[in-house]
Coordinates of C-alpha atoms and ligand atoms in Angstrom, one line a residue:
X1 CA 0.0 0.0 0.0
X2 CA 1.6 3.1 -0.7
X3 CA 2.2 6.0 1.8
X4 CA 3.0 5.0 5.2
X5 CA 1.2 3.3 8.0
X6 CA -0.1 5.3 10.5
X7 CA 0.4 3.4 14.0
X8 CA -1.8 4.3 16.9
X9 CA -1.1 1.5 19.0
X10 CA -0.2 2.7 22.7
X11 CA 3.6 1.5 22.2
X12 CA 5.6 0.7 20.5
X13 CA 5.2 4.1 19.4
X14 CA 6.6 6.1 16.4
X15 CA 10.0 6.4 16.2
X16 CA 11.4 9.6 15.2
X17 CA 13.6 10.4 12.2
X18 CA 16.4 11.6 14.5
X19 CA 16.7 8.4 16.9
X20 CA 16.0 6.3 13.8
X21 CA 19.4 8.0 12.7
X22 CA 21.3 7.7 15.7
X23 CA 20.1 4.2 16.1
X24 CA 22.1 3.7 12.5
X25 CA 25.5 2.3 13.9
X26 CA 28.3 0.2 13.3
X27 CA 29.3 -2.5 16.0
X28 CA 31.6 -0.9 17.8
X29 CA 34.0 -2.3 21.5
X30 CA 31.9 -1.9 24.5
X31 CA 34.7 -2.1 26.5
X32 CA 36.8 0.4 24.8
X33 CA 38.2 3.6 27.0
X34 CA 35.9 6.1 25.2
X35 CA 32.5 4.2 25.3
X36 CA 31.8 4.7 29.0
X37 CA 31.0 8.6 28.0
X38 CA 27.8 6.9 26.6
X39 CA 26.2 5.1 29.9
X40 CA 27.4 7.3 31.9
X41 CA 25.5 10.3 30.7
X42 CA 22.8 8.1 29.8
X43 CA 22.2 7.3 33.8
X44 CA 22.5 10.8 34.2
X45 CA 19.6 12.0 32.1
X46 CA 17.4 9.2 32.9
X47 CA 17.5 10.5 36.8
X48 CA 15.9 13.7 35.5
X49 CA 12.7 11.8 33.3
X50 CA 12.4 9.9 36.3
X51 CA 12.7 13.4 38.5
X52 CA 14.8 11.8 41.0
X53 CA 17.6 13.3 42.9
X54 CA 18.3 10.3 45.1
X55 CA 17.7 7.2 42.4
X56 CA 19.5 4.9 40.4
X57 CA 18.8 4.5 36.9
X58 CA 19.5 0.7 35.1
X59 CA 19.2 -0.1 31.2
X60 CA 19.0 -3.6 30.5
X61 CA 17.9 -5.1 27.4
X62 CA 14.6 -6.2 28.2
X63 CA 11.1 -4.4 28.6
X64 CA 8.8 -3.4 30.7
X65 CA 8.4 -7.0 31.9
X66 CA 11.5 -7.5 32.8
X67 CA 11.4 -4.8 35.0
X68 CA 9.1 -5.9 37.1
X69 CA 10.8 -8.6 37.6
X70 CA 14.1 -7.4 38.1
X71 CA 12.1 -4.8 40.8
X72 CA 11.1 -7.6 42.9
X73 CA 14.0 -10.2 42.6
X74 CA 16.5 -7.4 43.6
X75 CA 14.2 -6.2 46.6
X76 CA 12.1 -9.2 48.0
X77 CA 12.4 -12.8 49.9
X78 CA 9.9 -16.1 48.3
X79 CA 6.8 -15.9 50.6
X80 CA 7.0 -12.1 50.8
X81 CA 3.9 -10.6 51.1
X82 CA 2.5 -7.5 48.6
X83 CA -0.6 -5.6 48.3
X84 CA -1.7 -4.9 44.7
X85 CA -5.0 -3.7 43.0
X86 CA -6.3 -4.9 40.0
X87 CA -8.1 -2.5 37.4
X88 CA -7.0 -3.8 33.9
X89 CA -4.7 -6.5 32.3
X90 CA -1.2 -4.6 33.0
X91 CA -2.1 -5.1 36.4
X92 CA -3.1 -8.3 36.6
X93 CA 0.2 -9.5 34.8
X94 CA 2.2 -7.2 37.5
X95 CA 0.5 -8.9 39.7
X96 CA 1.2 -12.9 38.2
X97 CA 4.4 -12.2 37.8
X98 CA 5.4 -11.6 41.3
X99 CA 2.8 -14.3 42.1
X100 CA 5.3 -16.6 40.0
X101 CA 8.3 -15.7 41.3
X102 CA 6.6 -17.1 44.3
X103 CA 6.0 -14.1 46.3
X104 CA 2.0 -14.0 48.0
X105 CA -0.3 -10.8 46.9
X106 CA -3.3 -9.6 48.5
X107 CA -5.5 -8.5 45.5
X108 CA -8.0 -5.6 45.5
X109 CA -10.2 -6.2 42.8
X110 CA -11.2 -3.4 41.4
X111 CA -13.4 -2.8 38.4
X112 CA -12.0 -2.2 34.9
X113 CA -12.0 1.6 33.9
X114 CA -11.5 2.8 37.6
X115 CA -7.8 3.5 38.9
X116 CA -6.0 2.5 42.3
X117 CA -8.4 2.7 44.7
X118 CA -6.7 4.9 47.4
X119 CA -8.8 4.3 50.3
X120 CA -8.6 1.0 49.9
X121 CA -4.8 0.6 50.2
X122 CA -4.7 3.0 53.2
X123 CA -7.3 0.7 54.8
X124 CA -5.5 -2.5 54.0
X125 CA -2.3 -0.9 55.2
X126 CA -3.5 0.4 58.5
X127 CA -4.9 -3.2 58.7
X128 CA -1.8 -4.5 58.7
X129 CA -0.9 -3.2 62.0
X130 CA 2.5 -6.4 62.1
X131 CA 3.9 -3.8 58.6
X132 CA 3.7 -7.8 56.9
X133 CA 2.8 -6.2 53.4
X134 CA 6.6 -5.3 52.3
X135 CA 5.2 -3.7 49.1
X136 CA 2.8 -2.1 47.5
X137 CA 2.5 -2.5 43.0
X138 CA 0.7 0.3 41.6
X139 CA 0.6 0.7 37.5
X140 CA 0.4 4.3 36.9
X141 CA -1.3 4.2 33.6
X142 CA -3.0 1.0 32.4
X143 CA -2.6 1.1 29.3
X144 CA -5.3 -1.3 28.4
X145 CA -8.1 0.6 30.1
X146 CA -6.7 3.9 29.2
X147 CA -6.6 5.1 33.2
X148 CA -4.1 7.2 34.8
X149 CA -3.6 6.4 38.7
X150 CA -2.9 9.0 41.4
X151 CA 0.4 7.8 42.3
X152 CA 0.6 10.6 44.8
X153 CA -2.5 10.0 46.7
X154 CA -1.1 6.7 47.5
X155 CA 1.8 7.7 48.6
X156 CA -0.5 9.8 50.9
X157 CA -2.0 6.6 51.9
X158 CA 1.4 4.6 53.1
X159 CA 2.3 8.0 55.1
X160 CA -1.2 8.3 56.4
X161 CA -1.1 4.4 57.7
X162 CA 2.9 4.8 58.6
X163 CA 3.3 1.8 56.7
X164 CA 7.0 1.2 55.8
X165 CA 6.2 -0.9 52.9
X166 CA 8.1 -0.4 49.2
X167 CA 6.0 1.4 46.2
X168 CA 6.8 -0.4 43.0
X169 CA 5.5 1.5 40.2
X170 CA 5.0 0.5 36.5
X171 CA 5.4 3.6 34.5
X172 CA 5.9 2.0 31.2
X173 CA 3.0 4.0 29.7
X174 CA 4.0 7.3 31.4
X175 CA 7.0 7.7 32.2
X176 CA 8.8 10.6 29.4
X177 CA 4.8 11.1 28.4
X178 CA 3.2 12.5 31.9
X179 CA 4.0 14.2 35.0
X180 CA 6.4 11.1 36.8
X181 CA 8.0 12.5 40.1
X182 CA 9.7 9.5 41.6
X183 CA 10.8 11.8 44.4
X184 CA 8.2 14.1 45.1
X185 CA 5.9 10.6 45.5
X186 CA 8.3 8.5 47.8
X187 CA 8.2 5.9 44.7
X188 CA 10.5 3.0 45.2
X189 CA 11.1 1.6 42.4
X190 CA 9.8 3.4 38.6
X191 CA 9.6 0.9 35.9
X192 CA 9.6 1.4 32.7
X193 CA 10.6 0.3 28.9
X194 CA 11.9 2.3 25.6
X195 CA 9.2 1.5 23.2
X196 CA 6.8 4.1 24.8
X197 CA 7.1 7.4 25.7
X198 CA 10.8 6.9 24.9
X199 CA 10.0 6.9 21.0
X200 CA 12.4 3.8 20.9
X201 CA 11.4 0.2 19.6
X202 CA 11.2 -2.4 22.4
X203 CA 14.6 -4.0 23.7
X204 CA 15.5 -2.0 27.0
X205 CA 13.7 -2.4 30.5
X206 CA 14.9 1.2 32.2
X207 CA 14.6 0.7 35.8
X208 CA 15.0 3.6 38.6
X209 CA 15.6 2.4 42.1
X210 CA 15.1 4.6 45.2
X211 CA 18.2 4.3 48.2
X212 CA 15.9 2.1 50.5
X213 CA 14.9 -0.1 47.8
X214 CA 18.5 -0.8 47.2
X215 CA 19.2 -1.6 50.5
X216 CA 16.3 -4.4 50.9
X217 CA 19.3 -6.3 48.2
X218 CA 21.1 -7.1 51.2
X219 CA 17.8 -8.8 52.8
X220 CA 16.7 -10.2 49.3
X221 CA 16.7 -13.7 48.8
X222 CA 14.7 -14.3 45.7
X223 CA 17.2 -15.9 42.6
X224 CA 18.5 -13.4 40.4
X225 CA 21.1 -13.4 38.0
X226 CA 20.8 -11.4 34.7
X227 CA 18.5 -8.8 36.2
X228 CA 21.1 -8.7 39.8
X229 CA 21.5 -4.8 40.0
X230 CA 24.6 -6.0 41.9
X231 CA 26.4 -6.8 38.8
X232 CA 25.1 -3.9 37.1
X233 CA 25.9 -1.6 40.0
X234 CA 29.5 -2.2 39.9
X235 CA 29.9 -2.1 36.1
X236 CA 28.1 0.6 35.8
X237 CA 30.0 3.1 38.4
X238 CA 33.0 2.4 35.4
X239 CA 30.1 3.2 32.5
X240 CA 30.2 -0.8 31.9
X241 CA 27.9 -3.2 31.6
X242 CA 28.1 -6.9 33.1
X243 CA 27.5 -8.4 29.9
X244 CA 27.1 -7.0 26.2
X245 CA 25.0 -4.1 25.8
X246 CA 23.1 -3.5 22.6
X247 CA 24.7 -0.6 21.4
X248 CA 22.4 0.7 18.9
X249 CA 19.6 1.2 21.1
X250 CA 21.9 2.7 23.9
X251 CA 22.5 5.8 21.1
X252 CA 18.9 5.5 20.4
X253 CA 18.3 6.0 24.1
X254 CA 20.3 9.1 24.4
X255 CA 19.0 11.1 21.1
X256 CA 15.2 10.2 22.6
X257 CA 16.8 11.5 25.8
X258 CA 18.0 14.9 24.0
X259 CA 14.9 15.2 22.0
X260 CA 12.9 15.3 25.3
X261 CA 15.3 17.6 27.4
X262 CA 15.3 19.9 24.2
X263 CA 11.6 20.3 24.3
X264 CA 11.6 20.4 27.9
X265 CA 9.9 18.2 30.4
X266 CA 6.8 20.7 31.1
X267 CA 6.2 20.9 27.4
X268 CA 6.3 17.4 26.8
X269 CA 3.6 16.9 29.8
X270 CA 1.5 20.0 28.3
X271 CA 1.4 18.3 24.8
X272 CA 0.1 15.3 25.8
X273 CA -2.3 16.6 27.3
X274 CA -3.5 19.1 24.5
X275 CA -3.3 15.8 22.1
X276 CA -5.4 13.7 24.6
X277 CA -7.8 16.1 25.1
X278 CA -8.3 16.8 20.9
X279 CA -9.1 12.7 20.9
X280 CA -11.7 13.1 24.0
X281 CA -13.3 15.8 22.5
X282 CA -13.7 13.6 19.2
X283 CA -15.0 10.3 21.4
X284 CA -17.7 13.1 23.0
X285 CA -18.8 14.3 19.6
X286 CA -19.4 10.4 18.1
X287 CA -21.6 10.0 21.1
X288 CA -19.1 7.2 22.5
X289 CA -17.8 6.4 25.9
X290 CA -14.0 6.1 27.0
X291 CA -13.4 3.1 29.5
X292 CA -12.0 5.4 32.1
X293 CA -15.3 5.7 34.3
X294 CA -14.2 9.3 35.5
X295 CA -12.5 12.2 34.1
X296 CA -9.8 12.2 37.4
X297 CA -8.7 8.8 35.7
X298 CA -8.5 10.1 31.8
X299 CA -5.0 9.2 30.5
X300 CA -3.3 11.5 28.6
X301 CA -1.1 8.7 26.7
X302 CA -4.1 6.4 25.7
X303 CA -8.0 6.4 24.8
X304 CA -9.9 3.4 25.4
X305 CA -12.8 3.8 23.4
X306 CA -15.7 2.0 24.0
X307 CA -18.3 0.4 21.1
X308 CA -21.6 -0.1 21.4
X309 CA -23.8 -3.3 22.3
X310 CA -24.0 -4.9 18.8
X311 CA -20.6 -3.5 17.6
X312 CA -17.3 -5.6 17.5
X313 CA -14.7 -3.2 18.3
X314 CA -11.8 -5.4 16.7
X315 CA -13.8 -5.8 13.2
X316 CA -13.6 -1.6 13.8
X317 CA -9.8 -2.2 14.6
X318 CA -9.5 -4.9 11.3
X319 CA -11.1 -2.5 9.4
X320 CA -8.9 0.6 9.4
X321 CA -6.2 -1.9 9.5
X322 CA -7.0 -3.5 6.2
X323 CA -8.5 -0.6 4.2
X324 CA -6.8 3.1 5.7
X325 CA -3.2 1.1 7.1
X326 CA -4.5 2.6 10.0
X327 CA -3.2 0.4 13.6
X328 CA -5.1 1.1 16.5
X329 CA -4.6 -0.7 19.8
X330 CA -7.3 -4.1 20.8
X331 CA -9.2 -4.4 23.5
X332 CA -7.6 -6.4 25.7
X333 CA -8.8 -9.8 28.2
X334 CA -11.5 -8.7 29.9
X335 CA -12.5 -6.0 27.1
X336 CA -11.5 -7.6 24.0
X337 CA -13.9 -6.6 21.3
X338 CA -15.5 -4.1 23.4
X339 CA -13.4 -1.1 22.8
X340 CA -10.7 0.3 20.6
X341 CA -7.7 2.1 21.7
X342 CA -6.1 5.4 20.6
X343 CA -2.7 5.6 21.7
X344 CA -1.3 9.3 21.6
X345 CA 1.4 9.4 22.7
X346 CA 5.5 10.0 21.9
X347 CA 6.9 11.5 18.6
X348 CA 3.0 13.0 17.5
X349 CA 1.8 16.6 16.7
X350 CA -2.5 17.3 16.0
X351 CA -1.9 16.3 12.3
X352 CA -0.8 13.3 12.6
X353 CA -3.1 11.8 15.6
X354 CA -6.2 13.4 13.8
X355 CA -5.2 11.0 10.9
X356 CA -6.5 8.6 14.2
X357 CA -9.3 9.8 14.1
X358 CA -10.7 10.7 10.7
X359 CA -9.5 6.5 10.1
X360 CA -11.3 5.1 13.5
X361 CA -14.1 7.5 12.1
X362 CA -14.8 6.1 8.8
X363 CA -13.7 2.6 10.0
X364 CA -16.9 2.8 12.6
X365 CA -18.5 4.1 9.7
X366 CA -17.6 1.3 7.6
X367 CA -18.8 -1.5 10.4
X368 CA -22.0 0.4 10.5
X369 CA -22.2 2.8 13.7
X370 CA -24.0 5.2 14.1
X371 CA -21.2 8.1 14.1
X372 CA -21.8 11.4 12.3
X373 CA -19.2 11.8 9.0
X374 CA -16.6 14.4 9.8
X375 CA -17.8 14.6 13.1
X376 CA -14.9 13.8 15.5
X377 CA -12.5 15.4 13.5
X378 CA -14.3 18.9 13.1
X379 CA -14.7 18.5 17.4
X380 CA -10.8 17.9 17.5
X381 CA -10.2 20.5 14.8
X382 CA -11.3 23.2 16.2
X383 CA -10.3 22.5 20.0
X384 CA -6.2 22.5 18.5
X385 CA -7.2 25.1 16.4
X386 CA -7.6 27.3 19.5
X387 CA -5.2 25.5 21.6
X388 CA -2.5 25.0 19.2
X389 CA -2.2 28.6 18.4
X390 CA -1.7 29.8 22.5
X391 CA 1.0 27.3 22.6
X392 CA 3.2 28.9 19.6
X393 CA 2.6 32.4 21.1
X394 CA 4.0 31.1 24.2
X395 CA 6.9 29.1 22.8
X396 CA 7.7 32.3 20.6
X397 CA 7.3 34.3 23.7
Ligands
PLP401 N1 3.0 -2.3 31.8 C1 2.2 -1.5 31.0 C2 1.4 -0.4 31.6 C3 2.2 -1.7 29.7 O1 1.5 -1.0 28.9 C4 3.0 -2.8 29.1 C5 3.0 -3.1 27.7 O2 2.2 -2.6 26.9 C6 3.8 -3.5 30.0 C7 3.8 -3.2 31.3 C8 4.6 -4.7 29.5 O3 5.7 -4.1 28.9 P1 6.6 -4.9 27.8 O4 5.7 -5.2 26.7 O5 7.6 -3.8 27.5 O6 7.2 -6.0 28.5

C-alpha cells in the first residue's frame, strides 16, 4: 500500500527520524576507553525523566516486563507478602508475575476503567498493623483501560497508615509522556521500557531504584542473576555493563533522551495533554464512551474507546487496519472486542493523531455505527485550532 502506516497503537510508538538516525551504527567495542562517555550520561539523564535526585537508573535489554521482575527479585524474599490492586490486564500480569516468582499478593479487585483505589490501600495498610505487606505495585497508567492512577495519593495513603512498605511503580505508559515524580511521590522503584514514551522500539527495561529499595538487596533472597543490579551496580559506576550491551539502542536512548530535554519536560507533559484532550473531545462528539469511568482517571497517553452493544470493536480495529493502514490498539482480556484504543502518545503533533481519528471514524462508519461523517474530526479540529495557536505564542514568547 503506498504511503505509510499510521500506527496508533499505545507503544511501540513512532520512532522519530532523529533516533531512527542515531540508532544507525556500526558494531563498535563496549569495552573500549571512550565508550563509557555513553552510559554514563545516559544514567544521568534518565534521573531527571524519572525526576529523581536520590535514584538509580538501570538499562538492561529487556522491557517493561522484565522490570518488574528485576524490581522484585533485587528487593524481596519467596513468601514475601505485597498488596496490589487490579483495574486492567497490566495489572493483573504485574501482579502474576510476582505471584510466580513465588511471592504471595493480596488483591484488590477493582473494576475495569477505575484507577488505584486509594482508600482502599490505606485501609489494608493500616490493617496491617505487624507492617507484613513489604510492598505495594501500583501501575500508573494502564494502558489497556486507558486510566491514569494518582500515584501521589497513594503515597499519601502509606504515610497516612505509617506503613513502611516499598511502592513499586510500573510507568511503562508514562514515564517521558506525563507528570512522573519519583521523588516528590516516595516511589521505590519506577519501571519502565523504551518502546513508549521513549519513542524507541522495544529491547531495554529502564529501571530507577530509590536508596531504601536498594538496600532491601542485602535482605533479598529471591534468585537473580541477569537482572542482579549487583552486577550492574559495579559495572556501571566504570560506564560498563556486566554483559554485552546493545549498542544501537543505547544511542537511540540518548537522542530520545536529547529530544525530550530539548523540548523540555513541562512541554512534553503540556502536549500530551492538549493531544489527549483533541481525541476526548472527538469520542464526546461520536456519542461514544472512554473506558476510564471518571475524568480524574483520563490518561493523557491512551484512549480506550468504548463500542456499542452490537458493535465488535476489533472488526472496527480490522477494518482501518485492512482498508486506511490505520493500527489502533485491541481491547484487551476482559475488554476484548469491546473497545478500541487510541494511543497518543510519543513523537505526534495534532496532524498526525487526527489522521487517528478521521480512520477510526470512517472505519466505525464502515462496520455500521452510528457516528456522524466528519464529526470527531471537526470536534478535535477546532479544540487545537484554538489550543495550538496559544502554545506557539507562548513558545515564541
Ligand atoms: N505495563 C504496562 C502499563 C504496559 O502498557 C506494558 C506493555 O504494553 C507492560 C507493562 C509490559 O511491557 P513490555 O511489553 O515492554 O514487556
Amino acid at each position: 500500500m503506498p504511503g505509510r502506516n499510521h500506527l496508533f497503537v499505545p507503544g511501540p510508538t513512532n520512532v522519530p527520524d532523529r533516533v531512527l538516525r542515531a540508532m544507525h551504527r556500526a558494531s563498535e567495542d563496549h569495552r573500549s576507553s571512550a565508550f563509557p562517555a555513553l552510559p554514563k550520561g545516559i544514567f544521568e539523564d534518565l534521573k531527571k525523566l524519572f525526576r529523581t535526585e536520590s535514584g538509580q537508573a538501570f538499562v538492561f535489554p529487556a522491557t517493561g516486563t522484565g522490570m518488574w521482575e528485576a524490581s522484585l527479585v533485587n528487593t524481596r524474599s519467596p513468601g514475601d507478602r505485597l498488596l496490589a490492586p487490579r483495574y486492567g490486564q497490566f495489572s493483573h500480569l504485574f501482579i502474576d508475575c510476582a505471584q510466580r516468582l513465588g511471592l504471595k499478593v493480596d488483591v484488590l479487585q477493582t473494576p475495569w476503567g477505575e484507577g488505584a483505589p486509594v482508600e482502599r490501600i490505606e485501609e489494608a495498610l493500616r490493617a496491617d498493623t505487624a507492617h507484613s505487606i513489604a510492598g505495594v505495585l501500583v501501575v500508573h497508567n494502564e494502558t489497556a483501560t486507558g486510566v491514569t492512577s494518582d500515584i501521589a495519593a497513594v503515597r499519601r495513603a502509606l504515610d497516612a497508615a505509617k506503613h513502611p512498605a516499598l511502592l513499586y511503580v510500573d510507568g511503562v505508559s508514562s514515564i517521558g509522556s506525563l507528570p512522573f515524580l519519583m521523588d516528590e511521590w516516595g516511589v521505590d522503584a519506577a519501571i519502565t521500557g523504551s518502546q513508549k514514551g521513549f519513542m524507541m522500539p522495544a529491547g531495554l527495561g529502564i529501571v530507577c531504584m530509590s536508596p531504601r529499595a536498594l538496600a532491601a538487596q542485602s535482605t533479598a533472597k529471591c534468585a537473580r542473576v541477569f537482572f542482579d543490579f549487583a552486577d550492574q551496580i559495579k559495572q556501571n559506576a566504570s560506564g560498563y555493563f556486566p554483559y554485552t550491551p546493545s549498542i544501537p539502542l543505547l544511542y537511540g536512548l540518548r537522542e530520545s533522551l536529547d529530544m525530550l530535554l530539548e523540548e523540555g519536560l513541562e512541554n512534553v507533559y503540556a502536549r500530551h495533554h492538549r493531544l489527549a484532550e483533541g481525541v476526548r473531545k472527538a469520542v464526546t462528539a461520536w456519542g461514544l464512551k472512554l473506558c476510564a469511568k471518571e475524568s480524574k482517571w483520563y490518561s493523557d497517553t491512551v484512549s480506550a474507546v468504548m463500542t456499542p452493544a452490537g458493535y465488535n470493536a476489533a472488526d472496527v480495529i480490522d477494518n482501518a487496519f485492512k482498508k486506511y493502514d490505520l493500527a489502533l490498539g485491541a481491547g484487551l482480556s476482559e475488554v476484548a472486542g469491546k473497545l478500541f484504543r487510541i494511543g497518543h502518545l510519543g513523537d505526534l503533533n495534532e496532524l498526525m493523531l487526527m489522521s487517528a481519528i478521521a480512520g477510526a471514524e470512517m472505519s466505525m462508519r464502515d462496520v455500521g455505527m452510528d457516528v456522524a461523517p466528519g464529526s470527531g474530526v471537526a470536534a478535535a479540529e477546532e479544540f487545537w485550532r484554538k489550543r495550538a495557536a496559544q502554545t506557539k505564542v507562548k513558545a515564541a514568547a
